PDB file of C-alpha atoms in Angstrom:
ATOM      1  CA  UNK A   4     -31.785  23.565  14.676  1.00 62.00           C
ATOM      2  CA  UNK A   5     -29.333  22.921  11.653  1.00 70.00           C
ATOM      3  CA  UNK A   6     -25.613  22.715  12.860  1.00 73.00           C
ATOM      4  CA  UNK A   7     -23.282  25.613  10.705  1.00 73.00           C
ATOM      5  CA  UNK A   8     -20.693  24.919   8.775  1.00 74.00           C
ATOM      6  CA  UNK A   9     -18.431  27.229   7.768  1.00 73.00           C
ATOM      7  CA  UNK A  10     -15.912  27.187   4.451  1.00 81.00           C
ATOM      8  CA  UNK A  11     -13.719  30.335   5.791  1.00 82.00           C
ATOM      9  CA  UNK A  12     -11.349  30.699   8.874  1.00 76.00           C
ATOM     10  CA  UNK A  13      -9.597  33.541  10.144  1.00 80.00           C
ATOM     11  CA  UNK A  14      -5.521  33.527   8.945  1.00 84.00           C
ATOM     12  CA  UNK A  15      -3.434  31.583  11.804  1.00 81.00           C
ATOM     13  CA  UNK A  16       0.641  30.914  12.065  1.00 80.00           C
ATOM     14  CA  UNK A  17       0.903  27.235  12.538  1.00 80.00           C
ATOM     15  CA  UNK A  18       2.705  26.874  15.556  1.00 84.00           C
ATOM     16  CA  UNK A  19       5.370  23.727  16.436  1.00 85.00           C
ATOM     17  CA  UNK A  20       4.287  21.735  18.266  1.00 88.00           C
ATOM     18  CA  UNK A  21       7.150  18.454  19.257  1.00 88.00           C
ATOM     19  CA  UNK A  22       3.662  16.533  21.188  1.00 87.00           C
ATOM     20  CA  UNK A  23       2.123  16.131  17.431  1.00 90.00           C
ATOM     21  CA  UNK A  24       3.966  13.365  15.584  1.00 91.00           C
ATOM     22  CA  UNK A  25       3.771  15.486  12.058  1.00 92.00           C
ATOM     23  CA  UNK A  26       6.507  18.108  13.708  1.00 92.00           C
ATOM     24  CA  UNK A  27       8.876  14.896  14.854  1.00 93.00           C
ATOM     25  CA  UNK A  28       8.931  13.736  11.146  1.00 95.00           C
ATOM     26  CA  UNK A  29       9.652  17.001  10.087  1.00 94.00           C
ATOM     27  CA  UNK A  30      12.410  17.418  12.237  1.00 94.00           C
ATOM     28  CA  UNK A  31      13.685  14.665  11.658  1.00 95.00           C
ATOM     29  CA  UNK A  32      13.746  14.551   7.701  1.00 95.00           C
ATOM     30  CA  UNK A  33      15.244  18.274   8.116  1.00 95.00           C
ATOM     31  CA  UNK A  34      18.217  16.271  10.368  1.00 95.00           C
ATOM     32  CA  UNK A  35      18.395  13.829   7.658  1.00 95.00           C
ATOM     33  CA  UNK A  36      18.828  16.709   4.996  1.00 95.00           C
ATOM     34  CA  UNK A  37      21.481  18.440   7.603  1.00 94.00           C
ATOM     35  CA  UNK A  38      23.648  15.996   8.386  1.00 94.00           C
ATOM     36  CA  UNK A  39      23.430  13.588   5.040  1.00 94.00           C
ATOM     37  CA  UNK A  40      21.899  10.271   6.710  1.00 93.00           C
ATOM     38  CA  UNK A  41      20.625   8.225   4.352  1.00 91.00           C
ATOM     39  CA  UNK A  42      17.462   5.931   6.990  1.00 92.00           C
ATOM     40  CA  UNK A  43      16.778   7.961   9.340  1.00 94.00           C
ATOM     41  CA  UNK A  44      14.195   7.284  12.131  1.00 95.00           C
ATOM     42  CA  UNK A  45      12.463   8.836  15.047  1.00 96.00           C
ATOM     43  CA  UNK A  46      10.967   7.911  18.544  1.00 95.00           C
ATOM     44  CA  UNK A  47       7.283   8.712  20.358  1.00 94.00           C
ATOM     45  CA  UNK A  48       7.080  11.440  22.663  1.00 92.00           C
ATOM     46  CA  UNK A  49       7.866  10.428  26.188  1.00 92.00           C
ATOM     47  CA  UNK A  50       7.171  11.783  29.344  1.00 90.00           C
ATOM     48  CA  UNK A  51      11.018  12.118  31.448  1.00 88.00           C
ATOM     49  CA  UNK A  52       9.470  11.163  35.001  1.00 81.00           C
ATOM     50  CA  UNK A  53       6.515  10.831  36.867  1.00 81.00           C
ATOM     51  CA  UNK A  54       7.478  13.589  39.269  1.00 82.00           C
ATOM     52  CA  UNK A  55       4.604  16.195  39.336  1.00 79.00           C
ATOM     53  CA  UNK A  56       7.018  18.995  39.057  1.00 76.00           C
ATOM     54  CA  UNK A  57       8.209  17.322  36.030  1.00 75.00           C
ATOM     55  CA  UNK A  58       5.073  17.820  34.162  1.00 79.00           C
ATOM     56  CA  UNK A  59       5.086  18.549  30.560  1.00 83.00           C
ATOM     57  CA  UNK A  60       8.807  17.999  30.132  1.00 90.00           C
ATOM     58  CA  UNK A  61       9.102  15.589  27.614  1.00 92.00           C
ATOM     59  CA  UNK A  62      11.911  14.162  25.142  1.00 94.00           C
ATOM     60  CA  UNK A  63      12.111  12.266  21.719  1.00 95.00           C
ATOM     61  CA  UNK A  64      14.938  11.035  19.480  1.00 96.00           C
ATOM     62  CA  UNK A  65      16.269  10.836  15.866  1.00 96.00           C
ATOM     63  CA  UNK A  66      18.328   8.165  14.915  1.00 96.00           C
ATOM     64  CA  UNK A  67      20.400   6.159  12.025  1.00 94.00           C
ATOM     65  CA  UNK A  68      21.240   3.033  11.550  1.00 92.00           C
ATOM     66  CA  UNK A  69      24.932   3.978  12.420  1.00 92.00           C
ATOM     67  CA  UNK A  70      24.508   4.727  15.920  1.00 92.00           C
ATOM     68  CA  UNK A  71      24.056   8.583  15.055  1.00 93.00           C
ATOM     69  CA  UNK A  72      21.549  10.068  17.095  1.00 95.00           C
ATOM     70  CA  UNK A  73      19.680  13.363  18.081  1.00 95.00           C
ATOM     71  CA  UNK A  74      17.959  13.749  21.318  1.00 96.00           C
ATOM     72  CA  UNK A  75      15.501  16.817  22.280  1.00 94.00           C
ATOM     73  CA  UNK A  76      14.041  17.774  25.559  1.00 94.00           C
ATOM     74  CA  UNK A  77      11.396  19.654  25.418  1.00 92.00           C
ATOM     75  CA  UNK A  78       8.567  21.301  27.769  1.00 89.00           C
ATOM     76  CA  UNK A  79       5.070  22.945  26.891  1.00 86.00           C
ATOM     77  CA  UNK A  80       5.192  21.265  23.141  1.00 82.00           C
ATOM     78  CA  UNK A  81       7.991  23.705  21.661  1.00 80.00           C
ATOM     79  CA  UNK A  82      10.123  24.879  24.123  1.00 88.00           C
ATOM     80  CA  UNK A  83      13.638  23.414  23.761  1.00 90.00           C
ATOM     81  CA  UNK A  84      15.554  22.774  27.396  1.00 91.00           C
ATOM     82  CA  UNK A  85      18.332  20.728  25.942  1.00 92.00           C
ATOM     83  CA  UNK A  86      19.561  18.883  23.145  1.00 93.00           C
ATOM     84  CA  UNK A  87      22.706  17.160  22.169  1.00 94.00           C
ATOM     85  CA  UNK A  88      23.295  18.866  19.084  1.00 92.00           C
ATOM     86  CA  UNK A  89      21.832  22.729  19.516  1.00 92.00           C
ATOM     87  CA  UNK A  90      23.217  24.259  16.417  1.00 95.00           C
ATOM     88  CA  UNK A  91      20.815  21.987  14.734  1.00 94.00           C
ATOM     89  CA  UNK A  92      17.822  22.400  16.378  1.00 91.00           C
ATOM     90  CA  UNK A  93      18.659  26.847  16.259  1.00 92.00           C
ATOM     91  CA  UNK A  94      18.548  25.832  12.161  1.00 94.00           C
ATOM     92  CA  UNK A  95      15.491  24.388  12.307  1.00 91.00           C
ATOM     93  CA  UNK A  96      13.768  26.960  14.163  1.00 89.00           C
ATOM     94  CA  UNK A  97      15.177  29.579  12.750  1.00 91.00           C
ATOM     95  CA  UNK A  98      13.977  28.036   9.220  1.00 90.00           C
ATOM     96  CA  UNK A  99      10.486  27.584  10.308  1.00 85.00           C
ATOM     97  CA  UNK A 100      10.263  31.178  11.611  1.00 79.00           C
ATOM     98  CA  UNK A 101       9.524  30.661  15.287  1.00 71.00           C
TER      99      UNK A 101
END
């Protein structure tokens, strides 16, 4: 039987997701933008602890050359739990439309 391939898909919201690295870089230029760095660079998705209870809670970071940094804790791909600068991260958000 011939496999189906279809050329239409129902409407969908993309959805942030910090686990996919396209939504780090994102964040990250929109930081650059923000606060005026000029290299800015970001970190892999890691895992806080082993602890099973821990599960899912993850952080990353965006950085300059300066020593200027951004850190993010998330849990469940886009739920924020802390961050060091939180107006920031409320822009972002808020611009995205989540």
């Amino acid at each position: 039987m011939a496999k189906k391939y279809s050329s239409n898909w129902d409407a969908k919201r993309l959805i942030v997701s910090f686990n996919q690295k396209q939504w780090r870089q994102d964040f990250a230029s929109f930081v650059r933008e923000k606060k005026f760095w000029d290299i800015t660079r970001v970190t892999r998705s890691r895992s806080i602890s082993n602890n099973p209870l821990d599960r899912g809670i993850k952080s990353f970071e965006v950085y300059n050359q300066y020593g200027g940094s951004v850190k993010v804790t998330y849990q469940d791909d886009n739920k924020i739990i802390d961050s060091t600068d939180d107006e920031i991260i409320r822009k972002y958000l808020q611009e995205k439309g989540v």
